[in-house]
PDB file of C-alpha atoms in Angstrom:
ATOM      1  CA  LEU A   1      78.124 -13.856  97.214  1.00  0.00           C
ATOM      2  CA  THR A   2      79.885 -17.041  98.314  1.00  0.00           C
ATOM      3  CA  ILE A   3      82.838 -16.295  96.022  1.00  0.00           C
ATOM      4  CA  PHE A   4      83.084 -12.800  97.489  1.00  0.00           C
ATOM      5  CA  MET A   5      83.121 -14.104 101.065  1.00  0.00           C
ATOM      6  CA  LEU A   6      85.775 -16.731 100.325  1.00  0.00           C
ATOM      7  CA  SER A   7      87.920 -14.222  98.466  1.00  0.00           C
ATOM      8  CA  ALA A   8      87.606 -11.656 101.271  1.00  0.00           C
ATOM      9  CA  PHE A   9      88.564 -14.270 103.863  1.00  0.00           C
ATOM     10  CA  GLY A  10      91.653 -15.230 101.872  1.00  0.00           C
ATOM     11  CA  TRP A  11      92.727 -11.601 101.494  1.00  0.00           C
ATOM     12  CA  ILE A  12      92.218 -10.947 105.214  1.00  0.00           C
ATOM     13  CA  VAL A  13      94.427 -13.893 106.189  1.00  0.00           C
ATOM     14  CA  ALA A  14      97.177 -12.938 103.742  1.00  0.00           C
ATOM     15  CA  LEU A  15      97.128  -9.204 104.508  1.00  0.00           C
ATOM     16  CA  THR A  16      97.034  -9.734 108.271  1.00  0.00           C
ATOM     17  CA  ALA A  17     100.202 -11.812 108.008  1.00  0.00           C
ATOM     18  CA  ILE A  18     101.874  -9.018 106.020  1.00  0.00           C
ATOM     19  CA  TRP A  19     100.539  -6.294 108.313  1.00  0.00           C
ATOM     20  CA  SER A  20     101.955  -8.008 111.392  1.00  0.00           C
ATOM     21  CA  GLN A  21     105.431  -7.462 109.948  1.00  0.00           C
ATOM     22  CA  VAL A  22     104.964  -3.756 109.197  1.00  0.00           C
ATOM     23  CA  SER A  23     102.452  -2.779 111.898  1.00  0.00           C
ATOM     24  CA  ALA A  24     105.080  -0.904 113.919  1.00  0.00           C
ATOM     25  CA  SER A  25     105.426   1.590 111.067  1.00  0.00           C
ATOM     26  CA  THR A  26     101.835   1.757 109.867  1.00  0.00           C
ATOM     27  CA  SER A  27     100.512   2.328 113.393  1.00  0.00           C
ATOM     28  CA  TYR A  28     103.039   5.023 114.326  1.00  0.00           C
ATOM     29  CA  PRO A  29     100.552   7.832 113.424  1.00  0.00           C
ATOM     30  CA  VAL A  30      98.094   6.185 115.830  1.00  0.00           C
ATOM     31  CA  GLY A  31     100.622   6.719 118.604  1.00  0.00           C
ATOM     32  CA  LEU A  32     101.067  10.362 117.624  1.00  0.00           C
ATOM     33  CA  LEU A  33      97.328  11.033 117.830  1.00  0.00           C
ATOM     34  CA  SER A  34      97.045   9.154 121.118  1.00  0.00           C
ATOM     35  CA  HIS A  35     100.010  11.108 122.492  1.00  0.00           C
ATOM     36  CA  MET A  36      98.225  14.393 121.828  1.00  0.00           C
ATOM     37  CA  ALA A  37      94.928  13.051 123.185  1.00  0.00           C
ATOM     38  CA  LEU A  38      96.469  11.930 126.472  1.00  0.00           C
ATOM     39  CA  GLU A  39      98.139  15.275 127.062  1.00  0.00           C
ATOM     40  CA  GLN A  40      94.895  17.141 126.325  1.00  0.00           C
ATOM     41  CA  THR A  41      92.400  14.931 128.140  1.00  0.00           C
ATOM     42  CA  ALA A  42      94.386  13.781 131.187  1.00  0.00           C
ATOM     43  CA  PRO A  43      97.040  16.404 131.996  1.00  0.00           C
ATOM     44  CA  MET A  44      96.644  15.715 135.742  1.00  0.00           C
ATOM     45  CA  TRP A  45      97.748  12.108 135.169  1.00  0.00           C
ATOM     46  CA  VAL A  46     100.264  12.286 132.315  1.00  0.00           C
ATOM     47  CA  ARG A  47     103.751  13.662 132.872  1.00  0.00           C
ATOM     48  CA  GLN A  48     105.441  12.613 129.661  1.00  0.00           C
ATOM     49  CA  VAL A  49     104.859  10.298 126.699  1.00  0.00           C
ATOM     50  CA  HIS A  50     107.694   8.425 124.999  1.00  0.00           C
ATOM     51  CA  LEU A  51     106.753   7.183 121.549  1.00  0.00           C
ATOM     52  CA  SER A  52     108.742   4.828 119.345  1.00  0.00           C
ATOM     53  CA  PRO A  53     107.724   2.487 116.499  1.00  0.00           C
ATOM     54  CA  GLY A  54     105.762  -0.333 118.064  1.00  0.00           C
ATOM     55  CA  ASN A  55     105.634   1.053 121.613  1.00  0.00           C
ATOM     56  CA  MET A  56     104.265   3.990 123.599  1.00  0.00           C
ATOM     57  CA  GLU A  57     105.369   4.580 127.199  1.00  0.00           C
ATOM     58  CA  VAL A  58     103.440   6.951 129.437  1.00  0.00           C
ATOM     59  CA  ASP A  59     104.990   8.375 132.616  1.00  0.00           C
ATOM     60  CA  THR A  60     102.205   9.315 134.998  1.00  0.00           C
ATOM     61  CA  ALA A  61     101.837  11.422 138.127  1.00  0.00           C
ATOM     62  CA  ILE A  62      99.723   8.757 139.820  1.00  0.00           C
ATOM     63  CA  SER A  63     101.419   7.703 143.039  1.00  0.00           C
ATOM     64  CA  VAL A  64     100.720   4.214 144.406  1.00  0.00           C
ATOM     65  CA  PRO A  65     102.164   2.246 147.355  1.00  0.00           C
ATOM     66  CA  THR A  66     105.090  -0.069 146.557  1.00  0.00           C
ATOM     67  CA  ALA A  67     106.038  -3.409 148.088  1.00  0.00           C
ATOM     68  CA  ASP A  68     108.604  -1.856 150.439  1.00  0.00           C
ATOM     69  CA  GLY A  69     106.081   0.567 151.911  1.00  0.00           C
ATOM     70  CA  ARG A  70     107.117   3.601 149.910  1.00  0.00           C
ATOM     71  CA  ARG A  71     105.210   5.275 147.096  1.00  0.00           C
ATOM     72  CA  GLY A  72     106.061   5.404 143.447  1.00  0.00           C
ATOM     73  CA  GLU A  73     104.627   6.790 140.233  1.00  0.00           C
ATOM     74  CA  ILE A  74     103.363   4.287 137.708  1.00  0.00           C
ATOM     75  CA  THR A  75     104.427   3.934 134.078  1.00  0.00           C
ATOM     76  CA  VAL A  76     102.083   2.514 131.433  1.00  0.00           C
ATOM     77  CA  GLU A  77     103.183   0.810 128.217  1.00  0.00           C
ATOM     78  CA  VAL A  78     100.872   0.189 125.261  1.00  0.00           C
ATOM     79  CA  SER A  79     101.396  -0.912 121.677  1.00  0.00           C
ATOM     80  CA  PRO A  80      99.990   1.438 119.001  1.00  0.00           C
ATOM     81  CA  ALA A  81      99.306  -1.579 116.767  1.00  0.00           C
ATOM     82  CA  ARG A  82      97.163  -3.351 119.359  1.00  0.00           C
ATOM     83  CA  TYR A  83      93.890  -1.948 118.033  1.00  0.00           C
ATOM     84  CA  ALA A  84      95.002  -1.177 114.467  1.00  0.00           C
ATOM     85  CA  TYR A  85      94.257  -4.615 113.013  1.00  0.00           C
ATOM     86  CA  GLY A  86      91.210  -3.216 111.234  1.00  0.00           C
ATOM     87  CA  LEU A  87      93.495  -1.895 108.488  1.00  0.00           C
ATOM     88  CA  PRO A  88      94.103  -5.279 106.792  1.00  0.00           C
ATOM     89  CA  ILE A  89      90.381  -6.032 107.073  1.00  0.00           C
ATOM     90  CA  PHE A  90      89.516  -2.816 105.249  1.00  0.00           C
ATOM     91  CA  VAL A  91      92.182  -3.296 102.567  1.00  0.00           C
ATOM     92  CA  ALA A  92      91.058  -6.890 102.012  1.00  0.00           C
ATOM     93  CA  LEU A  93      87.468  -5.791 101.399  1.00  0.00           C
ATOM     94  CA  VAL A  94      88.580  -3.093  98.962  1.00  0.00           C
ATOM     95  CA  LEU A  95      90.720  -5.553  96.991  1.00  0.00           C
ATOM     96  CA  THR A  96      87.930  -8.103  96.900  1.00  0.00           C
ATOM     97  CA  ALA A  97      85.460  -5.543  95.547  1.00  0.00           C
ATOM     98  CA  ARG A  98      87.906  -4.589  92.774  1.00  0.00           C
ATOM     99  CA  GLY A  99      86.856  -1.670  90.621  1.00  0.00           C
ATOM    100  CA  ARG A 100      88.742   1.493  89.803  1.00  0.00           C
ATOM    101  CA  GLY A 101      90.374   3.824  92.304  1.00  0.00           C
ATOM    102  CA  ARG A 102      91.289   1.113  94.774  1.00  0.00           C
ATOM    103  CA  VAL A 103      94.571   2.768  95.735  1.00  0.00           C
ATOM    104  CA  GLY A 104      92.809   6.040  96.487  1.00  0.00           C
ATOM    105  CA  ARG A 105      90.154   4.308  98.583  1.00  0.00           C
ATOM    106  CA  MET A 106      92.787   2.394 100.536  1.00  0.00           C
ATOM    107  CA  ALA A 107      94.724   5.597 101.284  1.00  0.00           C
ATOM    108  CA  ALA A 108      91.567   7.440 102.315  1.00  0.00           C
ATOM    109  CA  GLY A 109      90.471   4.509 104.467  1.00  0.00           C
ATOM    110  CA  TYR A 110      93.845   4.352 106.190  1.00  0.00           C
ATOM    111  CA  ALA A 111      93.561   8.023 107.133  1.00  0.00           C
ATOM    112  CA  ALA A 112      89.937   7.664 108.223  1.00  0.00           C
ATOM    113  CA  LEU A 113      90.728   4.734 110.534  1.00  0.00           C
ATOM    114  CA  LEU A 114      93.469   6.570 112.442  1.00  0.00           C
ATOM    115  CA  PRO A 115      91.219   8.615 114.798  1.00  0.00           C
ATOM    116  CA  PHE A 116      89.239   5.532 115.837  1.00  0.00           C
ATOM    117  CA  GLN A 117      92.396   3.503 116.430  1.00  0.00           C
ATOM    118  CA  ALA A 118      93.866   6.384 118.437  1.00  0.00           C
ATOM    119  CA  PHE A 119      90.700   6.496 120.559  1.00  0.00           C
ATOM    120  CA  SER A 120      91.038   2.790 121.340  1.00  0.00           C
ATOM    121  CA  LEU A 121      94.713   3.191 122.236  1.00  0.00           C
ATOM    122  CA  THR A 122      94.050   6.223 124.444  1.00  0.00           C
ATOM    123  CA  MET A 123      91.255   4.499 126.349  1.00  0.00           C
ATOM    124  CA  SER A 124      93.474   1.443 126.848  1.00  0.00           C
ATOM    125  CA  ALA A 125      96.205   3.599 128.399  1.00  0.00           C
ATOM    126  CA  LEU A 126      93.706   5.381 130.650  1.00  0.00           C
ATOM    127  CA  MET A 127      92.200   2.082 131.731  1.00  0.00           C
ATOM    128  CA  GLN A 128      95.609   0.769 132.730  1.00  0.00           C
ATOM    129  CA  MET A 129      96.120   3.861 134.888  1.00  0.00           C
ATOM    130  CA  VAL A 130      92.742   3.302 136.554  1.00  0.00           C
ATOM    131  CA  LEU A 131      93.547  -0.348 137.269  1.00  0.00           C
ATOM    132  CA  ALA A 132      97.007   0.516 138.589  1.00  0.00           C
ATOM    133  CA  ALA A 133      95.378   2.935 141.057  1.00  0.00           C
ATOM    134  CA  GLN A 134      92.816   0.241 141.976  1.00  0.00           C
ATOM    135  CA  ALA A 135      90.013   2.515 140.742  1.00  0.00           C
ATOM    136  CA  ASP A 136      90.516   4.827 143.724  1.00  0.00           C
ATOM    137  CA  ILE A 137      88.580   7.999 142.897  1.00  0.00           C
ATOM    138  CA  ARG A 138      90.380  10.080 145.538  1.00  0.00           C
ATOM    139  CA  LEU A 139      93.781   8.951 144.341  1.00  0.00           C
ATOM    140  CA  LEU A 140      92.918   9.620 140.705  1.00  0.00           C
ATOM    141  CA  ARG A 141      91.199  12.916 141.549  1.00  0.00           C
ATOM    142  CA  VAL A 142      88.194  12.275 139.307  1.00  0.00           C
ATOM    143  CA  SER A 143      84.450  11.952 139.834  1.00  0.00           C
ATOM    144  CA  GLN A 144      82.411   8.767 139.558  1.00  0.00           C
ATOM    145  CA  TRP A 145      80.954   9.605 136.133  1.00  0.00           C
ATOM    146  CA  GLN A 146      84.438  10.210 134.736  1.00  0.00           C
ATOM    147  CA  MET A 147      85.522   6.802 136.007  1.00  0.00           C
ATOM    148  CA  GLU A 148      82.525   5.137 134.373  1.00  0.00           C
ATOM    149  CA  ALA A 149      83.157   7.017 131.121  1.00  0.00           C
ATOM    150  CA  ILE A 150      86.680   5.591 130.993  1.00  0.00           C
ATOM    151  CA  VAL A 151      85.389   2.060 131.584  1.00  0.00           C
ATOM    152  CA  TYR A 152      82.712   2.300 128.898  1.00  0.00           C
ATOM    153  CA  GLY A 153      85.098   4.023 126.515  1.00  0.00           C
ATOM    154  CA  TYR A 154      87.611   1.225 126.988  1.00  0.00           C
ATOM    155  CA  GLN A 155      84.981  -1.425 126.231  1.00  0.00           C
ATOM    156  CA  LEU A 156      83.854   0.444 123.128  1.00  0.00           C
ATOM    157  CA  GLY A 157      87.410   0.972 121.924  1.00  0.00           C
ATOM    158  CA  SER A 158      88.573  -2.580 122.515  1.00  0.00           C
ATOM    159  CA  LEU A 159      85.513  -4.672 121.603  1.00  0.00           C
ATOM    160  CA  VAL A 160      83.537  -2.729 118.992  1.00  0.00           C
ATOM    161  CA  LEU A 161      85.509  -0.137 117.050  1.00  0.00           C
ATOM    162  CA  PRO A 162      88.520  -2.189 115.828  1.00  0.00           C
ATOM    163  CA  THR A 163      86.382  -4.521 113.682  1.00  0.00           C
ATOM    164  CA  LEU A 164      83.142  -2.603 113.141  1.00  0.00           C
ATOM    165  CA  VAL A 165      84.583   0.675 111.835  1.00  0.00           C
ATOM    166  CA  PRO A 166      86.606  -0.813 108.916  1.00  0.00           C
ATOM    167  CA  ILE A 167      83.557  -2.760 107.711  1.00  0.00           C
ATOM    168  CA  LEU A 168      81.233   0.251 107.927  1.00  0.00           C
ATOM    169  CA  LEU A 169      83.828   2.426 106.222  1.00  0.00           C
ATOM    170  CA  TRP A 170      84.148  -0.044 103.355  1.00  0.00           C
ATOM    171  CA  LEU A 171      80.359  -0.337 103.005  1.00  0.00           C
ATOM    172  CA  TRP A 172      80.175   3.420 102.573  1.00  0.00           C
ATOM    173  CA  MET A 173      83.139   3.774 100.202  1.00  0.00           C
ATOM    174  CA  ASP A 174      82.139   0.814  98.004  1.00  0.00           C
ATOM    175  CA  ARG A 175      78.392   1.343  98.322  1.00  0.00           C
ATOM    176  CA  LYS A 176      77.901   1.092  94.541  1.00  0.00           C
ATOM    177  CA  PHE A 177      79.508  -2.360  94.489  1.00  0.00           C
ATOM    178  CA  VAL A 178      77.489  -3.387  97.537  1.00  0.00           C
ATOM    179  CA  ASN A 179      74.204  -2.310  95.941  1.00  0.00           C
ATOM    180  CA  ASP A 180      74.890  -3.597  92.415  1.00  0.00           C
ATOM    181  CA  VAL A 181      76.553  -6.903  93.292  1.00  0.00           C
ATOM    182  CA  LEU A 182      76.105  -8.052  96.877  1.00  0.00           C
ATOM    183  CA  ILE A 183      72.537  -6.942  97.521  1.00  0.00           C
ATOM    184  CA  ARG A 184      71.391  -8.051  94.077  1.00  0.00           C
ATOM    185  CA  SER A 185      73.050 -11.437  94.576  1.00  0.00           C
ATOM    186  CA  TRP A 186      71.465 -11.767  98.000  1.00  0.00           C
ATOM    187  CA  ARG A 187      68.027 -10.950  96.642  1.00  0.00           C
ATOM    188  CA  GLY A 188      68.527 -13.456  93.841  1.00  0.00           C
ATOM    189  CA  SER A 189      69.228 -16.202  96.372  1.00  0.00           C
ATOM    190  CA  LEU A 190      65.864 -15.695  98.098  1.00  0.00           C
ATOM    191  CA  PRO A 191      63.060 -18.156  97.161  1.00  0.00           C
ATOM    192  CA  THR A 192      60.714 -16.793  94.508  1.00  0.00           C
ATOM    193  CA  ALA A 193      57.323 -15.721  95.760  1.00  0.00           C
ATOM    194  CA  ALA A 194      54.306 -17.662  94.702  1.00  0.00           C
ATOM    195  CA  SER A 195      52.046 -16.031  92.161  1.00  0.00           C
ATOM    196  CA  ALA A 196      49.265 -13.871  93.549  1.00  0.00           C
ATOM    197  CA  ALA A 197      46.516 -15.766  91.778  1.00  0.00           C
ATOM    198  CA  CYS A 198      46.051 -19.352  92.916  1.00  0.00           C
ATOM    199  CA  ALA A 199      43.924 -21.828  90.975  1.00  0.00           C
ATOM    200  CA  LEU A 200      41.558 -23.967  93.004  1.00  0.00           C
ATOM    201  CA  PRO A 201      42.515 -27.661  93.240  1.00  0.00           C
ATOM    202  CA  ALA A 202      40.453 -30.118  91.251  1.00  0.00           C
ATOM    203  CA  GLY A 203      39.080 -31.625  94.473  1.00  0.00           C
ATOM    204  CA  ALA A 204      37.369 -28.386  95.395  1.00  0.00           C
ATOM    205  CA  ALA A 205      35.721 -28.027  91.994  1.00  0.00           C
ATOM    206  CA  GLY A 206      34.555 -31.660  92.128  1.00  0.00           C
ATOM    207  CA  ALA A 207      33.020 -31.168  95.562  1.00  0.00           C
ATOM    208  CA  ALA A 208      30.982 -28.244  94.305  1.00  0.00           C
ATOM    209  CA  ALA A 209      29.838 -30.216  91.244  1.00  0.00           C
ATOM    210  CA  HIS A 210      27.842 -32.631  93.448  1.00  0.00           C
ATOM    211  CA  SER A 211      25.270 -29.854  93.994  1.00  0.00           C
ATOM    212  CA  PRO A 212      24.152 -28.488  90.604  1.00  0.00           C
ATOM    213  CA  GLU A 213      22.069 -25.784  92.248  1.00  0.00           C
ATOM    214  CA  SER A 214      24.911 -24.646  94.408  1.00  0.00           C
ATOM    215  CA  ILE A 215      26.246 -21.186  93.820  1.00  0.00           C
ATOM    216  CA  SER A 216      29.848 -20.530  94.821  1.00  0.00           C
ATOM    217  CA  VAL A 217      29.969 -17.278  96.780  1.00  0.00           C
ATOM    218  CA  ALA A 218      33.570 -17.178  98.066  1.00  0.00           C
ATOM    219  CA  ALA A 219      36.899 -18.934  97.562  1.00  0.00           C
ATOM    220  CA  ALA A 220      40.205 -18.415  99.335  1.00  0.00           C
ATOM    221  CA  CYS A 221      43.605 -19.890  98.580  1.00  0.00           C
ATOM    222  CA  CYS A 222      46.406 -20.021 101.126  1.00  0.00           C
ATOM    223  CA  CYS A 223      49.739 -20.689  99.431  1.00  0.00           C
ATOM    224  CA  ALA A 224      52.818 -21.903 101.319  1.00  0.00           C
ATOM    225  CA  GLY A 225      55.519 -22.907  98.854  1.00  0.00           C
ATOM    226  CA  ALA A 226      53.967 -25.677  96.735  1.00  0.00           C
ATOM    227  CA  ARG A 227      51.174 -26.501  99.187  1.00  0.00           C
ATOM    228  CA  PHE A 228      47.652 -25.198  98.627  1.00  0.00           C
ATOM    229  CA  ARG A 229      44.585 -25.112 100.817  1.00  0.00           C
ATOM    230  CA  ALA A 230      41.232 -24.154  99.357  1.00  0.00           C
ATOM    231  CA  VAL A 231      38.080 -23.346 101.253  1.00  0.00           C
ATOM    232  CA  VAL A 232      34.893 -23.232  99.153  1.00  0.00           C
ATOM    233  CA  PHE A 233      31.626 -21.897 100.554  1.00  0.00           C
ATOM    234  CA  THR A 234      28.426 -22.888  98.726  1.00  0.00           C
ATOM    235  CA  ALA A 235      24.756 -22.098  99.155  1.00  0.00           C
ATOM    236  CA  SER A 236      22.106 -24.670  98.264  1.00  0.00           C
ATOM    237  CA  SER A 237      18.379 -24.911  98.622  1.00  0.00           C
ATOM    238  CA  ARG A 238      18.623 -28.646  99.338  1.00  0.00           C
ATOM    239  CA  TYR A 239      20.211 -28.193 102.793  1.00  0.00           C
ATOM    240  CA  PRO A 240      18.726 -26.512 105.860  1.00  0.00           C
ATOM    241  CA  THR A 241      22.033 -24.803 106.528  1.00  0.00           C
ATOM    242  CA  PRO A 242      22.384 -21.778 104.246  1.00  0.00           C
ATOM    243  CA  TYR A 243      26.089 -22.326 103.683  1.00  0.00           C
ATOM    244  CA  THR A 244      28.290 -25.418 103.565  1.00  0.00           C
ATOM    245  CA  ALA A 245      32.047 -25.486 103.460  1.00  0.00           C
ATOM    246  CA  VAL A 246      34.246 -27.916 101.624  1.00  0.00           C
ATOM    247  CA  ILE A 247      37.897 -27.943 102.733  1.00  0.00           C
ATOM    248  CA  VAL A 248      40.426 -29.568 100.416  1.00  0.00           C
TER     249      VAL A 248
END
């Protein structure tokens, strides 16, 4: 398990450095999906979307006051690669797990990550529009619940999805490796359970031997690692109390 974690960390560092050089191209489909999402979900805000490798510019119909007292429409710029850094994480986990069909899993994972990355990018663009309008509901022409949905969607898309989705996707695609190697290794690292039957310590047996007529009626062992505690209850006709307890 330790070797796997160290290997995965090394792959993530190396692949992230490589991805940063080619992210403008690999994240271009994210911009395409976000482009379509913005036009479908916020047509009252979006006039036109200009997409190029590494940048997406959104011309909006939101009019805000300018410094000279006039009004102007805002323009929002976002990078399609901003929330696409989960790709090198996913690829690193696939390479660390090894096995056959790695290329196919990497291609399928790349395609599966695109909708989530596009969601994060879309919510980031919408959040910038909300902030530019100073969250004015009348200016944005939306209701309060729609405003809150944008805020929560932005938090989900920026804080949770970029790192959680690639890990969950890998766990599902390489579930056989996870079950056969990682979980088995984790279970093997747990301390072994003590045996169910515990022998009484010699001290307890010696204490009972002082009363030849005593009859042992119950014994309990409490095991905690290598420590044992025995409680022996005896009955004897020599004592007024029907039962005596010896704790060792």
